[in-house]
PDB file of C-alpha atoms and ligand atoms in Angstrom:
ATOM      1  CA  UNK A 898       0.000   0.000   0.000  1.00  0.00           C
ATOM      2  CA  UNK A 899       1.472   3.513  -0.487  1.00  0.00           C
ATOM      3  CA  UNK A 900       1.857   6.115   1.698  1.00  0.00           C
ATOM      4  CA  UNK A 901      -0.616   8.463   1.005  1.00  0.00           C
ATOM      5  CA  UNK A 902      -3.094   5.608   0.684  1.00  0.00           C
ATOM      6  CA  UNK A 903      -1.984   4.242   4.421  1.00  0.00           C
ATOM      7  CA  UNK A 904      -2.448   8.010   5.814  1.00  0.00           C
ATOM      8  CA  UNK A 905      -5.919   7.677   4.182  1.00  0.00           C
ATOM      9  CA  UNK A 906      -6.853   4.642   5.745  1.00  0.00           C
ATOM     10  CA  UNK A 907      -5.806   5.908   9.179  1.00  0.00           C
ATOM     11  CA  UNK A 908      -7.430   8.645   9.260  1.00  0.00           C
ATOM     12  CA  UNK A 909     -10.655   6.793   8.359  1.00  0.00           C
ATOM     13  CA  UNK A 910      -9.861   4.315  11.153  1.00  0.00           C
ATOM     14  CA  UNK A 911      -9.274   7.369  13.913  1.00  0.00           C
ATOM     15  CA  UNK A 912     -11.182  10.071  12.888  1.00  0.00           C
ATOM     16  CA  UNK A 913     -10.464  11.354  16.638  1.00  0.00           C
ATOM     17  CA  UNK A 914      -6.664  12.342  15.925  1.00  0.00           C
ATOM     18  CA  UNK A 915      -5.861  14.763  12.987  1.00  0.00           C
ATOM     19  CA  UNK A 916      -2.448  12.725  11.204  1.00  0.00           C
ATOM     20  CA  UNK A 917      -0.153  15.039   9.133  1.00  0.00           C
ATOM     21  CA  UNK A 918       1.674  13.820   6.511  1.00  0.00           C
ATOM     22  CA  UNK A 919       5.194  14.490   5.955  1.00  0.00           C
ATOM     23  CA  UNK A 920       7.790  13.831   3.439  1.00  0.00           C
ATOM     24  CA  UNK A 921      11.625  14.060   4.202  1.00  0.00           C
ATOM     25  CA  UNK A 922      13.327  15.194   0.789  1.00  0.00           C
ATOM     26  CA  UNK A 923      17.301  14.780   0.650  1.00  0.00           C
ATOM     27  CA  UNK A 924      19.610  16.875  -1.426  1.00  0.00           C
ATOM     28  CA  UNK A 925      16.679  18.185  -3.062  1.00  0.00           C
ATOM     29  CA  UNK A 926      18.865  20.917  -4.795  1.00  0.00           C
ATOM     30  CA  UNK A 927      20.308  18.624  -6.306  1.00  0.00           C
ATOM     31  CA  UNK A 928      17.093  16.861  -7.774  1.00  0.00           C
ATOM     32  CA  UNK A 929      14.354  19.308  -8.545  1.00  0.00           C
ATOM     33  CA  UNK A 930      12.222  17.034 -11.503  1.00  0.00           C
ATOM     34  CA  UNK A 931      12.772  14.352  -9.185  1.00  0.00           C
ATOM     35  CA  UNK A 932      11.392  15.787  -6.408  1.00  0.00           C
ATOM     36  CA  UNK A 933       9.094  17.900  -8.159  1.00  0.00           C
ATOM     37  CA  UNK A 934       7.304  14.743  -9.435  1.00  0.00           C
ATOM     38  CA  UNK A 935       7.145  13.158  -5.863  1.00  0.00           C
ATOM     39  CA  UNK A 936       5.429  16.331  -4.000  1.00  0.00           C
ATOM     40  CA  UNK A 937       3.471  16.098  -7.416  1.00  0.00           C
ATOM     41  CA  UNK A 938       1.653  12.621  -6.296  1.00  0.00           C
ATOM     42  CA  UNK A 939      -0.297  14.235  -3.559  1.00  0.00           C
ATOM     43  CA  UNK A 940      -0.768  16.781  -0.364  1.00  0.00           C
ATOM     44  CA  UNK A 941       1.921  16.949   2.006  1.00  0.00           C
ATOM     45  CA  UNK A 942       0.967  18.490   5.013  1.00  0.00           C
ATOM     46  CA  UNK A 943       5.308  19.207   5.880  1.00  0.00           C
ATOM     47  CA  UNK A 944       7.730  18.863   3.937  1.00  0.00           C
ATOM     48  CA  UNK A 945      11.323  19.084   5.215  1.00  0.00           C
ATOM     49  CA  UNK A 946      14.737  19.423   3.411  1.00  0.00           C
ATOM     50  CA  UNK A 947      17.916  17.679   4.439  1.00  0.00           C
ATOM     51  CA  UNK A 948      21.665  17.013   3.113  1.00  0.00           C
ATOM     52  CA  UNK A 949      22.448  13.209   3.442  1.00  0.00           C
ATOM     53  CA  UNK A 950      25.979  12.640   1.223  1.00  0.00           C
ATOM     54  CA  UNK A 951      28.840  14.879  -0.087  1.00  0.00           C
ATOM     55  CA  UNK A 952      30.939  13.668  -3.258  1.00  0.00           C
ATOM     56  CA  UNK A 953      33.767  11.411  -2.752  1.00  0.00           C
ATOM     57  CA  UNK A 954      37.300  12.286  -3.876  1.00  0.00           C
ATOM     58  CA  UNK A 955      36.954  11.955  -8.146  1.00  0.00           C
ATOM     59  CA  UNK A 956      33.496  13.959  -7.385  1.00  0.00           C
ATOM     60  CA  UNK A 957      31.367  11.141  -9.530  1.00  0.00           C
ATOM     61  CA  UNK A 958      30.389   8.822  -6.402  1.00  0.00           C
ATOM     62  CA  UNK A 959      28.314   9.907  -3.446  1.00  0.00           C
ATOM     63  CA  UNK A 960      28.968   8.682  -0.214  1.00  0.00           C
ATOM     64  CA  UNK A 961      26.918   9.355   3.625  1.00  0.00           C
ATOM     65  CA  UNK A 962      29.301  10.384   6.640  1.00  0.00           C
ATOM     66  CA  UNK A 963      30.588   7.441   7.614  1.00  0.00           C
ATOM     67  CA  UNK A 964      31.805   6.937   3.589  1.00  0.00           C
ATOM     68  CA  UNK A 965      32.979  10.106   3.783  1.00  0.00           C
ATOM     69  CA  UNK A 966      35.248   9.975   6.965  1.00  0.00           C
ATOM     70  CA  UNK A 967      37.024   7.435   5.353  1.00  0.00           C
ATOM     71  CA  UNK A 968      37.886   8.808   2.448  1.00  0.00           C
ATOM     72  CA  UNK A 969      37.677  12.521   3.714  1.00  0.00           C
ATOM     73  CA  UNK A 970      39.713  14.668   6.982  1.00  0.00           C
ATOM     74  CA  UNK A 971      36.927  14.425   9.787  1.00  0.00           C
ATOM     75  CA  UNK A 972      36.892  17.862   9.727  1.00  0.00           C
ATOM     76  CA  UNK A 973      36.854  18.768   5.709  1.00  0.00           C
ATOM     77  CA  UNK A 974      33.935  16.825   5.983  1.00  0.00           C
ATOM     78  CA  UNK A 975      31.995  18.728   8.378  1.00  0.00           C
ATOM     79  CA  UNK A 976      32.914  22.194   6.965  1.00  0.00           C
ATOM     80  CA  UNK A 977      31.825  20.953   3.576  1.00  0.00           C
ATOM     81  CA  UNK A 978      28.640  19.352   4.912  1.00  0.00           C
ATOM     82  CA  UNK A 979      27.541  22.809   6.458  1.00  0.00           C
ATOM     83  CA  UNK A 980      28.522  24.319   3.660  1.00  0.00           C
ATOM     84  CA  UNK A 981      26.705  22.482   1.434  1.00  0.00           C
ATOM     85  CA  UNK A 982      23.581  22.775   3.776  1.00  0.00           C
ATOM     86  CA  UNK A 983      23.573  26.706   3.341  1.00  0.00           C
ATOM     87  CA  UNK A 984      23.424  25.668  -0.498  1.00  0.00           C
ATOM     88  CA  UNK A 985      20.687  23.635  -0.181  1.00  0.00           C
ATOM     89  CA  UNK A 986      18.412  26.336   1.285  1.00  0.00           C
ATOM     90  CA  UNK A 987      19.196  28.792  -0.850  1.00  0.00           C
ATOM     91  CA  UNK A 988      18.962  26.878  -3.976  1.00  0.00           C
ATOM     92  CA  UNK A 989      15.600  24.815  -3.357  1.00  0.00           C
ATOM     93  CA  UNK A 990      12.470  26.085  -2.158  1.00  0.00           C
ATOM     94  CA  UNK A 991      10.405  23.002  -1.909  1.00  0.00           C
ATOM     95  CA  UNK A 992      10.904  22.410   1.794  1.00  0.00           C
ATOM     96  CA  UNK A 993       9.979  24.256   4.852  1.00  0.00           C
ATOM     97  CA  UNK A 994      11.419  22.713   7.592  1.00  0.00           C
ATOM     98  CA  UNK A 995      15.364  21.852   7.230  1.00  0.00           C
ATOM     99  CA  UNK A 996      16.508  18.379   9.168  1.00  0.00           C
ATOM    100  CA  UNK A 997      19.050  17.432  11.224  1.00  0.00           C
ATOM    101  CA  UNK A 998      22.126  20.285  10.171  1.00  0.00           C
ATOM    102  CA  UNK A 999      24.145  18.200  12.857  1.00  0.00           C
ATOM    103  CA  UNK A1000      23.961  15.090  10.622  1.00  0.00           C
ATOM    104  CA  UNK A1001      27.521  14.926  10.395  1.00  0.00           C
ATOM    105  CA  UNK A1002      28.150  14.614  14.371  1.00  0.00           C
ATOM    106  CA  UNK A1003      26.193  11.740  14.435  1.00  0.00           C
ATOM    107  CA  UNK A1004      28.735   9.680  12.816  1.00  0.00           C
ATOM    108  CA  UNK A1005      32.049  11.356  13.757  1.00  0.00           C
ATOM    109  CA  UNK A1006      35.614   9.105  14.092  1.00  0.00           C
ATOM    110  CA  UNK A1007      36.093   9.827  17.649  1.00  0.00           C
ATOM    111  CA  UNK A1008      39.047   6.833  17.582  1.00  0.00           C
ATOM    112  CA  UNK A1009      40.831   8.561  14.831  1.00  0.00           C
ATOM    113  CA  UNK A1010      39.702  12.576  14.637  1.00  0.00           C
ATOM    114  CA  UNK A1011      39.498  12.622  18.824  1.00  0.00           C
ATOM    115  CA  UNK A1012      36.666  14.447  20.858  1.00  0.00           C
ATOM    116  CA  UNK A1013      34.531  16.572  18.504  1.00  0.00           C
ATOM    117  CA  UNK A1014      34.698  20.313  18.912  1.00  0.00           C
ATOM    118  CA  UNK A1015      31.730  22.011  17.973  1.00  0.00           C
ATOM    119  CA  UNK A1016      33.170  25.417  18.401  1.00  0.00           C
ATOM    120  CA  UNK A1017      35.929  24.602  15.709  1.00  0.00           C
ATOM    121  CA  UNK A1018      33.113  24.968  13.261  1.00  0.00           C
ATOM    122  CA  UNK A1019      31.374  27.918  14.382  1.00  0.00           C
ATOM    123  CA  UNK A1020      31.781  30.059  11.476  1.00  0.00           C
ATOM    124  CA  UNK A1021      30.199  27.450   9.435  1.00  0.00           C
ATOM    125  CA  UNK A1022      27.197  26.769  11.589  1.00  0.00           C
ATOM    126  CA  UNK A1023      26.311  30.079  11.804  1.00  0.00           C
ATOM    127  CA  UNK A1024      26.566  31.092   8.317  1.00  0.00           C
ATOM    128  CA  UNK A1025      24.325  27.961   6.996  1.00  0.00           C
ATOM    129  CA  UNK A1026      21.835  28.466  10.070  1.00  0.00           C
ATOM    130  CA  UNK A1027      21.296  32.578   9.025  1.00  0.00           C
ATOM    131  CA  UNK A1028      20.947  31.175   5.422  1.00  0.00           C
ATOM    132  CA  UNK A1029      18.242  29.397   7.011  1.00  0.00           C
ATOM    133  CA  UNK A1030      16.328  31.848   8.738  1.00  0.00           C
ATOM    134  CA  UNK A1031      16.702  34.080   5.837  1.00  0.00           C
ATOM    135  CA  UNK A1032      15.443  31.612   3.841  1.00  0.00           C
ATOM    136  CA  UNK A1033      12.167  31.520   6.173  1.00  0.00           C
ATOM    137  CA  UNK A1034      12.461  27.753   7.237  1.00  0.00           C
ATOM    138  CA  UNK A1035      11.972  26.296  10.739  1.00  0.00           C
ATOM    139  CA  UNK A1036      15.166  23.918  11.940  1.00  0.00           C
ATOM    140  CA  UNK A1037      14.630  20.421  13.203  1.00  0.00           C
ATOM    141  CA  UNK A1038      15.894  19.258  16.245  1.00  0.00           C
ATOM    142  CA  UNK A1039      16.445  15.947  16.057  1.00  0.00           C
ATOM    143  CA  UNK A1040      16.435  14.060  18.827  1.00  0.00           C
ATOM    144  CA  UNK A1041      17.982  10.304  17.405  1.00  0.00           C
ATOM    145  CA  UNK A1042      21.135  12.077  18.449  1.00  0.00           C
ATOM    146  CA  UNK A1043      20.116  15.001  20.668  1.00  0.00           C
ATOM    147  CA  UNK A1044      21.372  18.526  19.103  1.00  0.00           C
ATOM    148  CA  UNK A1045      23.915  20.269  20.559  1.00  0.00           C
ATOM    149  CA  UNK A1046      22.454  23.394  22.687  1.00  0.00           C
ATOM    150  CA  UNK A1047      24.822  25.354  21.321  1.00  0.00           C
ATOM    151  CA  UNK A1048      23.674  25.110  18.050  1.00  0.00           C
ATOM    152  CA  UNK A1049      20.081  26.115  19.160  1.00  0.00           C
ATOM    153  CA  UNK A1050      21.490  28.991  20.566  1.00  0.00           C
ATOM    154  CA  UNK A1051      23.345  29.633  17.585  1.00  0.00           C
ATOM    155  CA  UNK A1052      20.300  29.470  15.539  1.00  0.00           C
ATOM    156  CA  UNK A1053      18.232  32.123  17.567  1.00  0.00           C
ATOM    157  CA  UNK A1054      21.029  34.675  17.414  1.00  0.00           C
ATOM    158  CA  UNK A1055      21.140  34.181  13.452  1.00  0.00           C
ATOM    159  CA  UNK A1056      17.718  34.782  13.543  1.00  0.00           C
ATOM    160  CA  UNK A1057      16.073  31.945  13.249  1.00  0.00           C
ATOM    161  CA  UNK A1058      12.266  32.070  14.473  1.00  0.00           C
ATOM    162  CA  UNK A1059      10.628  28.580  14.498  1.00  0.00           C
ATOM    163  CA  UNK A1060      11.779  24.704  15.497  1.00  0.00           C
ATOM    164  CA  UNK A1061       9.990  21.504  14.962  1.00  0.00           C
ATOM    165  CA  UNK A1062      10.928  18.381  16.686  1.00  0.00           C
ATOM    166  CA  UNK A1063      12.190  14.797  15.169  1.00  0.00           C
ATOM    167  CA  UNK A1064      12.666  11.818  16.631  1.00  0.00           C
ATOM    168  CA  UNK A1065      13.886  10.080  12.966  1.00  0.00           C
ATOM    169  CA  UNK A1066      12.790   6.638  14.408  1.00  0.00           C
ATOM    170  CA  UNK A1067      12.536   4.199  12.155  1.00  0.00           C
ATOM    171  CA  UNK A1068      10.766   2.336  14.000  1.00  0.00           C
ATOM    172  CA  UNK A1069       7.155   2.821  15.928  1.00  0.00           C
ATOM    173  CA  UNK A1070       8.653   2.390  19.506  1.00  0.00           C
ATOM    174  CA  UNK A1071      11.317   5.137  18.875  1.00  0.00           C
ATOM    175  CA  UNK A1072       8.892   7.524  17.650  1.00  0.00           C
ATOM    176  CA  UNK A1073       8.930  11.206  19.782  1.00  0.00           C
ATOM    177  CA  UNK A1074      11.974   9.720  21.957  1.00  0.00           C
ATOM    178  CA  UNK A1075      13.836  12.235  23.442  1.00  0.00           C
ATOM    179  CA  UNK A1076      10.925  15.103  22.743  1.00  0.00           C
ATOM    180  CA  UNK A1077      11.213  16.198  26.772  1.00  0.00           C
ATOM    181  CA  UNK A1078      14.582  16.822  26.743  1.00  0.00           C
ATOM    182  CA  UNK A1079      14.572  18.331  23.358  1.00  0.00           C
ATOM    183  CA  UNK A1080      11.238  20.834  24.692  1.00  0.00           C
ATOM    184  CA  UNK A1081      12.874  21.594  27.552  1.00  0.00           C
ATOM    185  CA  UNK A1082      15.824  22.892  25.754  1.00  0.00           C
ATOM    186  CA  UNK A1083      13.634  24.372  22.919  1.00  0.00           C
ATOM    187  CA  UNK A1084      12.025  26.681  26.384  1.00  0.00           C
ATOM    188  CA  UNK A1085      15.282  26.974  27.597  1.00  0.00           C
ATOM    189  CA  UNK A1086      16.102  29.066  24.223  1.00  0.00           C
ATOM    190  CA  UNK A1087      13.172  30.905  24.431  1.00  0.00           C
ATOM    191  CA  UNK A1088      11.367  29.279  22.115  1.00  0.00           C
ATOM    192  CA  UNK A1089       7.200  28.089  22.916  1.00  0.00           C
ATOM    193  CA  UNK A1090       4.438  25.886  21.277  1.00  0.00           C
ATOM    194  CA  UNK A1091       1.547  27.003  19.076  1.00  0.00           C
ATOM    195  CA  UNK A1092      -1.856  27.003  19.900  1.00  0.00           C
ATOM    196  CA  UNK A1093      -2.048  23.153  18.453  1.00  0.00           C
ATOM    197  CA  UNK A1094       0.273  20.537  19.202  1.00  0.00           C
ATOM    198  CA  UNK A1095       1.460  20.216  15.446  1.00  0.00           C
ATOM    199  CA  UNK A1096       2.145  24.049  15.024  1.00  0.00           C
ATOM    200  CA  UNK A1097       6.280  24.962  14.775  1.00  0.00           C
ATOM    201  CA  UNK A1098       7.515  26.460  17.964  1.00  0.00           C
ATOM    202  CA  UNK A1099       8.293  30.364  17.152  1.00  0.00           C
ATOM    203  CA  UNK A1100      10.538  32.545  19.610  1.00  0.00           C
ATOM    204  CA  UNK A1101       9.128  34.652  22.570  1.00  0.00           C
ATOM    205  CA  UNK A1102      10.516  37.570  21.080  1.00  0.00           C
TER     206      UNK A1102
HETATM  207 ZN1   ZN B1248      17.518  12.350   7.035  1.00  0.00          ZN
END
């Protein structure tokens, strides 16, 4: 059964709960007919954007992090990553929500690179997360590997005026894991829920 036909049938079965639907588009700069076709097939009620592989060395293979560190300097790959991200929002306009900008971290060679240092890439961060909020999107915080504070602190002094929450789970028991934590730190930067549960969180002020 496809997707949009499963969301269907749900919401026939629970007409009590109001179910979004979502798509998750990767590199979508990269692959506008593609993705124009896909978002073509039906209604979306969110759509986010996210950055998933860089080019290997020779620039005609593609490879995720963990490819990439081992082919790549740890931290050539991050910069590039971020870099790429603040590409990605300013060349596509499909999405509205960007995902996981610490995708990178998730996978970092600790037993080779050492102890990450998220300040070594603070120039980066900050210049893809104003692109961002220039751009008008929310950011994700994704809670499959919690984001760094920092970086939500980062994007509120770029300007950044909305977050959503993902738990990228896979899996139905791992869905919204980590969302207390991740709320708590979302208030903590001064950031507080809609009127309805689904709205993005926008800044006090
Ligand atoms: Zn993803």
């Amino acid at each position: 059964m496809g997707y949009l036909e499963a969301i269907e049938e749900c919401r026939d079965r629970f007409p009590e709960l109001r179910i979004l639907s979502g798509l998750e588009m990767g590199e979508p700069h990269w692959h506008a007919a593609a993705i124009a076709k896909v978002l073509g097939a039906g209604r979306f009620d969110r759509v986010l954007g996210s950055l998933h592989c860089l080019p290997l060395p020779g620039g005609d293979r593609f490879a995720e992090p963990p490819g990439l560190y081992e082919h790549r300097e740890a931290t050539e790959v991050v910069r590039a990553y971020v870099s790429e991200v603040a590409k990605l929002v300013s060349e596509s306009d499909v999405f509205s929500v960007l995902a996981h900008i610490d995708y990178p971290i998730r996978y970092w060679p600790q037993q080779t690179a050492g102890p990450f240092e998220l300040s070594a890439f603070e120039e980066e961060f900050r210049f893809a997360l104003r692109a961002t909020a220039q751009s008008g999107r929310a950011l994700e915080i994704s809670t499959r590997i919690p984001l760094h504070a920092t970086i939500l602190r980062w994007w509120r002094e770029e300007g950044g005026d909305a977050v959503t929450f993902g738990s990228d789970a896979h899996e139905p028991s791992a869905i919204a894991r980590g969302f207390r934590e991740a709320a708590q730190m979302a208030e903590a930067h001064g950031f507080r829920p809609g009127p309805n549960p689904y709205d993005l969180w926008g800044r006090l002020n």
